[in-house]
Amino acid sequence: SQQGEEDPQALSIQEGENATMNCSYKTSINNLQWYRQNSGRGLVHLILIRSNEREKHSGRLRVTLDTSKKSSSLLITASRAADTASYFCATGPSGGSNYKLTFGKGTLLTVNP
Amino acid sequence: KAGVTQTPRYLIKTRGQQVTLSCSPISGHRSVSWYQQTPGQGLQFLFEYFSETQRNKGNFPGRFSGRQFSNSRSEMNVSTLELGDSALYLCASSLIQSQETQYFGPGTRLLVL
């Protein structure tokens, strides 16, 4: 079953606007990651935030993590048509020997020129 | 470094046949994970290999199997194919722990007729 659940399932914005996607999860985590997937292709890693971090930036991306609410958000600023893709959050569990990431079902972002 | 490569990229099979997919991880990466992606179920974890040993397994029937070689290359096999096995199969490699950043290949799109 999916650990992370992204919200919204789909988002359509105009070029230049900001896009915010949210992710909620259920169990304790070691880290949370965001990936992007262009239609029918492999996933590309965007950013990793560890459980002891609250915010992280990478270029036009800003990720926040609230472990008390078990949620994360991904903000893409000044969006471009090339940002059109599906965005997935993935959680790495803490403790045990469960060496795997669990992915959500993704948010489909459409940036209109 | 060269990225993760997967072969073949596209495959058409008929029900009852078997298929073998191949994945070459990034040089130096020892962990290889496999995922099945379908529109309905999203990204589902199949299994993960590390140093030629299966370290983790998802909830898939025994028809799905895999292995890893000493050079970290990995194969997955699906026997007695069913229509529902039609999907994009993604391979991802990471340095040591599959909880950490994963680097995905372009995927193999399998169509079962």
Tab-separated table of C-alpha atoms in Angstrom:
chain	number	residue	atom	x	y	z
A	1	SER	CA	0.000	0.000	0.000
A	2	GLN	CA	1.080	3.575	-0.606
A	3	GLN	CA	2.786	5.318	2.282
A	4	GLY	CA	2.779	8.804	0.816
A	5	GLU	CA	-0.369	10.415	-0.517
A	6	GLU	CA	0.016	13.468	-2.714
A	7	ASP	CA	-2.505	16.242	-2.895
A	8	PRO	CA	-3.862	17.455	-5.226
A	9	GLN	CA	-3.989	14.619	-7.739
A	10	ALA	CA	-3.828	17.140	-10.565
A	11	LEU	CA	-2.867	20.806	-10.755
A	12	SER	CA	-3.047	23.159	-13.711
A	13	ILE	CA	-1.403	26.592	-13.591
A	14	GLN	CA	-0.085	29.318	-15.886
A	15	GLU	CA	3.571	29.806	-16.635
A	16	GLY	CA	5.183	32.065	-14.064
A	17	GLU	CA	2.854	31.043	-11.242
A	18	ASN	CA	3.935	29.014	-8.227
A	19	ALA	CA	2.883	25.393	-7.783
A	20	THR	CA	2.445	23.754	-4.409
A	21	MET	CA	2.034	20.026	-3.904
A	22	ASN	CA	1.505	18.272	-0.613
A	23	CYS	CA	2.369	14.839	0.666
A	24	SER	CA	1.092	13.067	3.760
A	25	TYR	CA	2.459	9.848	5.178
A	26	LYS	CA	1.608	7.444	7.963
A	27	THR	CA	4.666	5.999	9.689
A	28	SER	CA	7.954	7.310	11.053
A	29	ILE	CA	10.447	8.174	8.396
A	30	ASN	CA	14.178	8.536	7.961
A	31	ASN	CA	13.817	10.822	4.982
A	32	LEU	CA	11.318	12.056	2.426
A	33	GLN	CA	12.131	12.564	-1.225
A	34	TRP	CA	10.483	14.176	-4.204
A	35	TYR	CA	10.799	12.842	-7.731
A	36	ARG	CA	9.606	14.078	-11.096
A	37	GLN	CA	8.457	11.917	-13.986
A	38	ASN	CA	7.913	13.146	-17.492
A	39	SER	CA	5.286	11.195	-19.383
A	40	GLY	CA	6.161	7.509	-19.580
A	41	ARG	CA	9.790	7.956	-18.601
A	42	GLY	CA	11.948	7.174	-15.613
A	43	LEU	CA	11.802	9.196	-12.429
A	44	VAL	CA	14.270	11.953	-11.702
A	45	HIS	CA	15.298	12.717	-8.150
A	46	LEU	CA	14.617	16.316	-7.134
A	47	ILE	CA	15.359	16.695	-3.459
A	48	LEU	CA	15.784	14.708	-0.245
A	49	ILE	CA	14.918	16.061	3.171
A	50	ARG	CA	15.822	14.192	6.338
A	51	SER	CA	13.548	13.776	9.321
A	52	ASN	CA	15.587	16.246	11.383
A	53	GLU	CA	15.310	18.978	8.745
A	54	ARG	CA	12.380	21.337	8.342
A	55	GLU	CA	13.094	23.075	5.053
A	56	LYS	CA	15.338	22.626	2.067
A	57	HIS	CA	15.909	24.579	-1.121
A	58	SER	CA	17.249	23.605	-4.523
A	59	GLY	CA	17.020	26.205	-7.266
A	60	ARG	CA	13.328	26.995	-7.778
A	61	LEU	CA	12.298	24.154	-5.465
A	62	ARG	CA	11.454	24.506	-1.803
A	63	VAL	CA	10.529	21.525	0.331
A	64	THR	CA	9.182	21.620	3.854
A	65	LEU	CA	8.734	18.755	6.262
A	66	ASP	CA	6.520	18.669	9.339
A	67	THR	CA	7.092	15.375	11.119
A	68	SER	CA	4.506	16.188	13.791
A	69	LYS	CA	1.829	16.365	11.091
A	70	LYS	CA	3.496	13.701	8.956
A	71	SER	CA	3.364	15.942	5.931
A	72	SER	CA	5.595	17.622	3.393
A	73	SER	CA	5.102	20.196	0.695
A	74	LEU	CA	6.929	20.900	-2.538
A	75	LEU	CA	6.854	24.433	-3.893
A	76	ILE	CA	7.977	25.182	-7.432
A	77	THR	CA	8.379	28.904	-7.970
A	78	ALA	CA	8.092	30.770	-11.280
A	79	SER	CA	6.911	27.641	-13.073
A	80	ARG	CA	7.792	26.917	-16.679
A	81	ALA	CA	6.099	24.780	-19.331
A	82	ALA	CA	9.022	22.349	-18.952
A	83	ASP	CA	7.923	21.705	-15.343
A	84	THR	CA	4.888	19.856	-16.699
A	85	ALA	CA	5.255	16.366	-15.233
A	86	SER	CA	4.055	14.050	-12.475
A	87	TYR	CA	5.574	14.642	-9.080
A	88	PHE	CA	5.917	11.888	-6.509
A	89	CYS	CA	6.863	11.906	-2.877
A	90	ALA	CA	8.654	8.878	-1.473
A	91	THR	CA	9.374	7.983	2.111
A	92	GLY	CA	12.265	6.044	3.544
A	93	PRO	CA	11.206	4.349	6.780
A	94	SER	CA	13.136	4.716	10.000
A	95	GLY	CA	14.441	1.707	11.889
A	96	GLY	CA	14.238	-1.963	11.021
A	97	SER	CA	15.580	-3.537	7.868
A	98	ASN	CA	12.957	-2.197	5.508
A	99	TYR	CA	15.358	-0.902	2.921
A	100	LYS	CA	12.929	0.572	0.473
A	101	LEU	CA	11.269	3.766	-0.586
A	102	THR	CA	7.501	3.855	-0.746
A	103	PHE	CA	5.980	6.119	-3.373
A	104	GLY	CA	2.706	7.960	-3.455
A	105	LYS	CA	0.463	8.065	-6.519
A	106	GLY	CA	1.693	11.453	-7.600
A	107	THR	CA	0.458	14.888	-8.555
A	108	LEU	CA	0.107	15.647	-12.253
A	109	LEU	CA	1.246	19.226	-12.806
A	110	THR	CA	0.376	20.991	-16.041
A	111	VAL	CA	1.983	24.360	-16.686
A	112	ASN	CA	0.258	26.218	-19.501
A	113	PRO	CA	2.357	28.592	-21.632
B	1	LYS	CA	29.147	8.403	-15.056
B	2	ALA	CA	26.685	6.628	-17.276
B	3	GLY	CA	23.157	6.457	-15.912
B	4	VAL	CA	21.010	3.441	-15.217
B	5	THR	CA	20.274	1.503	-18.373
B	6	GLN	CA	17.441	-0.897	-18.999
B	7	THR	CA	16.926	-3.306	-21.842
B	8	PRO	CA	14.825	-3.796	-23.755
B	9	ARG	CA	12.919	-0.518	-23.812
B	10	TYR	CA	9.766	-2.006	-25.309
B	11	LEU	CA	8.435	-5.503	-25.333
B	12	ILE	CA	5.295	-7.199	-26.594
B	13	LYS	CA	4.450	-10.664	-25.313
B	14	THR	CA	1.415	-12.908	-25.243
B	15	ARG	CA	-0.293	-14.427	-22.241
B	16	GLY	CA	1.486	-17.435	-20.831
B	17	GLN	CA	4.912	-16.441	-22.082
B	18	GLN	CA	7.758	-15.433	-19.855
B	19	VAL	CA	9.975	-12.363	-20.030
B	20	THR	CA	13.362	-11.263	-18.694
B	21	LEU	CA	14.235	-7.624	-18.214
B	22	SER	CA	17.723	-6.330	-17.594
B	23	CYS	CA	19.083	-3.423	-15.593
B	24	SER	CA	22.613	-2.052	-15.367
B	25	PRO	CA	23.060	0.284	-12.388
B	26	ILE	CA	25.319	3.287	-12.147
B	27	SER	CA	28.915	2.204	-11.703
B	28	GLY	CA	29.659	1.708	-8.005
B	29	HIS	CA	26.030	1.400	-6.962
B	30	ARG	CA	25.298	-1.841	-5.170
B	31	SER	CA	21.584	-1.588	-4.535
B	32	VAL	CA	19.103	-2.231	-7.336
B	33	SER	CA	15.348	-1.910	-6.879
B	34	TRP	CA	12.571	-2.818	-9.270
B	35	TYR	CA	9.147	-1.196	-9.558
B	36	GLN	CA	6.036	-1.817	-11.572
B	37	GLN	CA	4.096	1.260	-12.648
B	38	THR	CA	0.521	1.116	-13.920
B	39	PRO	CA	-2.104	3.863	-14.235
B	40	GLY	CA	-4.336	2.176	-11.679
B	41	GLN	CA	-1.857	1.094	-8.996
B	42	GLY	CA	0.874	3.660	-9.434
B	43	LEU	CA	4.441	2.730	-8.496
B	44	GLN	CA	4.563	-0.628	-6.789
B	45	PHE	CA	7.770	-1.958	-5.258
B	46	LEU	CA	8.763	-5.383	-6.556
B	47	PHE	CA	12.069	-6.198	-4.872
B	48	GLU	CA	15.492	-4.900	-4.010
B	49	TYR	CA	18.864	-6.546	-4.380
B	50	PHE	CA	22.084	-5.720	-2.638
B	51	SER	CA	25.324	-7.644	-3.086
B	52	GLU	CA	23.539	-10.403	-5.000
B	53	THR	CA	21.009	-10.936	-2.201
B	54	GLN	CA	17.334	-10.065	-2.228
B	55	ARG	CA	17.012	-7.710	0.699
B	56	ASN	CA	13.397	-6.718	0.393
B	57	LYS	CA	10.332	-7.908	-1.477
B	58	GLY	CA	6.980	-6.356	-2.321
B	59	ASN	CA	3.572	-8.015	-2.497
B	60	PHE	CA	3.788	-9.671	-5.855
B	61	PRO	CA	3.147	-13.320	-6.743
B	62	GLY	CA	5.978	-15.783	-7.133
B	63	ARG	CA	5.769	-15.389	-10.916
B	64	PHE	CA	7.890	-12.299	-10.397
B	65	SER	CA	11.491	-13.063	-9.579
B	66	GLY	CA	14.834	-11.419	-9.868
B	67	ARG	CA	18.517	-11.778	-9.342
B	68	GLN	CA	21.647	-9.714	-9.130
B	69	PHE	CA	25.041	-10.565	-10.486
B	70	SER	CA	28.455	-9.914	-8.982
B	71	ASN	CA	28.857	-6.774	-11.134
B	72	SER	CA	25.572	-5.455	-9.629
B	73	ARG	CA	23.650	-5.851	-12.869
B	74	SER	CA	20.183	-7.185	-12.219
B	75	GLU	CA	17.511	-9.078	-14.066
B	76	MET	CA	13.886	-9.598	-13.322
B	77	ASN	CA	11.790	-12.394	-14.727
B	78	VAL	CA	8.057	-12.727	-15.051
B	79	SER	CA	6.753	-16.163	-15.871
B	80	THR	CA	3.315	-17.128	-17.175
B	81	LEU	CA	2.467	-13.593	-18.205
B	82	GLU	CA	-1.014	-12.225	-17.601
B	83	LEU	CA	-2.747	-9.274	-19.244
B	84	GLY	CA	-2.474	-7.385	-15.965
B	85	ASP	CA	1.313	-7.553	-16.116
B	86	SER	CA	1.273	-4.892	-18.829
B	87	ALA	CA	3.118	-2.010	-17.250
B	88	LEU	CA	6.195	0.164	-17.194
B	89	TYR	CA	8.924	-1.661	-15.265
B	90	LEU	CA	11.416	0.662	-13.676
B	91	CYS	CA	14.792	-0.151	-12.244
B	92	ALA	CA	16.565	2.147	-9.823
B	93	SER	CA	20.018	2.017	-8.308
B	94	SER	CA	21.470	3.581	-5.205
B	95	LEU	CA	24.872	3.546	-3.594
B	96	ILE	CA	24.161	1.345	-0.600
B	97	GLN	CA	20.741	1.872	0.871
B	98	SER	CA	17.646	1.925	-1.304
B	99	GLN	CA	16.115	4.358	1.174
B	100	GLU	CA	18.533	6.957	-0.027
B	101	THR	CA	18.459	8.762	-3.358
B	102	GLN	CA	17.535	6.397	-6.155
B	103	TYR	CA	18.542	6.864	-9.752
B	104	PHE	CA	16.042	5.508	-12.203
B	105	GLY	CA	16.457	4.009	-15.616
B	106	PRO	CA	14.139	4.892	-18.507
B	107	GLY	CA	12.036	1.780	-17.939
B	108	THR	CA	10.877	-1.150	-19.991
B	109	ARG	CA	7.345	-0.898	-21.296
B	110	LEU	CA	5.798	-4.360	-21.424
B	111	LEU	CA	2.591	-5.043	-23.282
B	112	VAL	CA	0.945	-8.424	-22.794
B	113	LEU	CA	-1.591	-9.411	-25.435
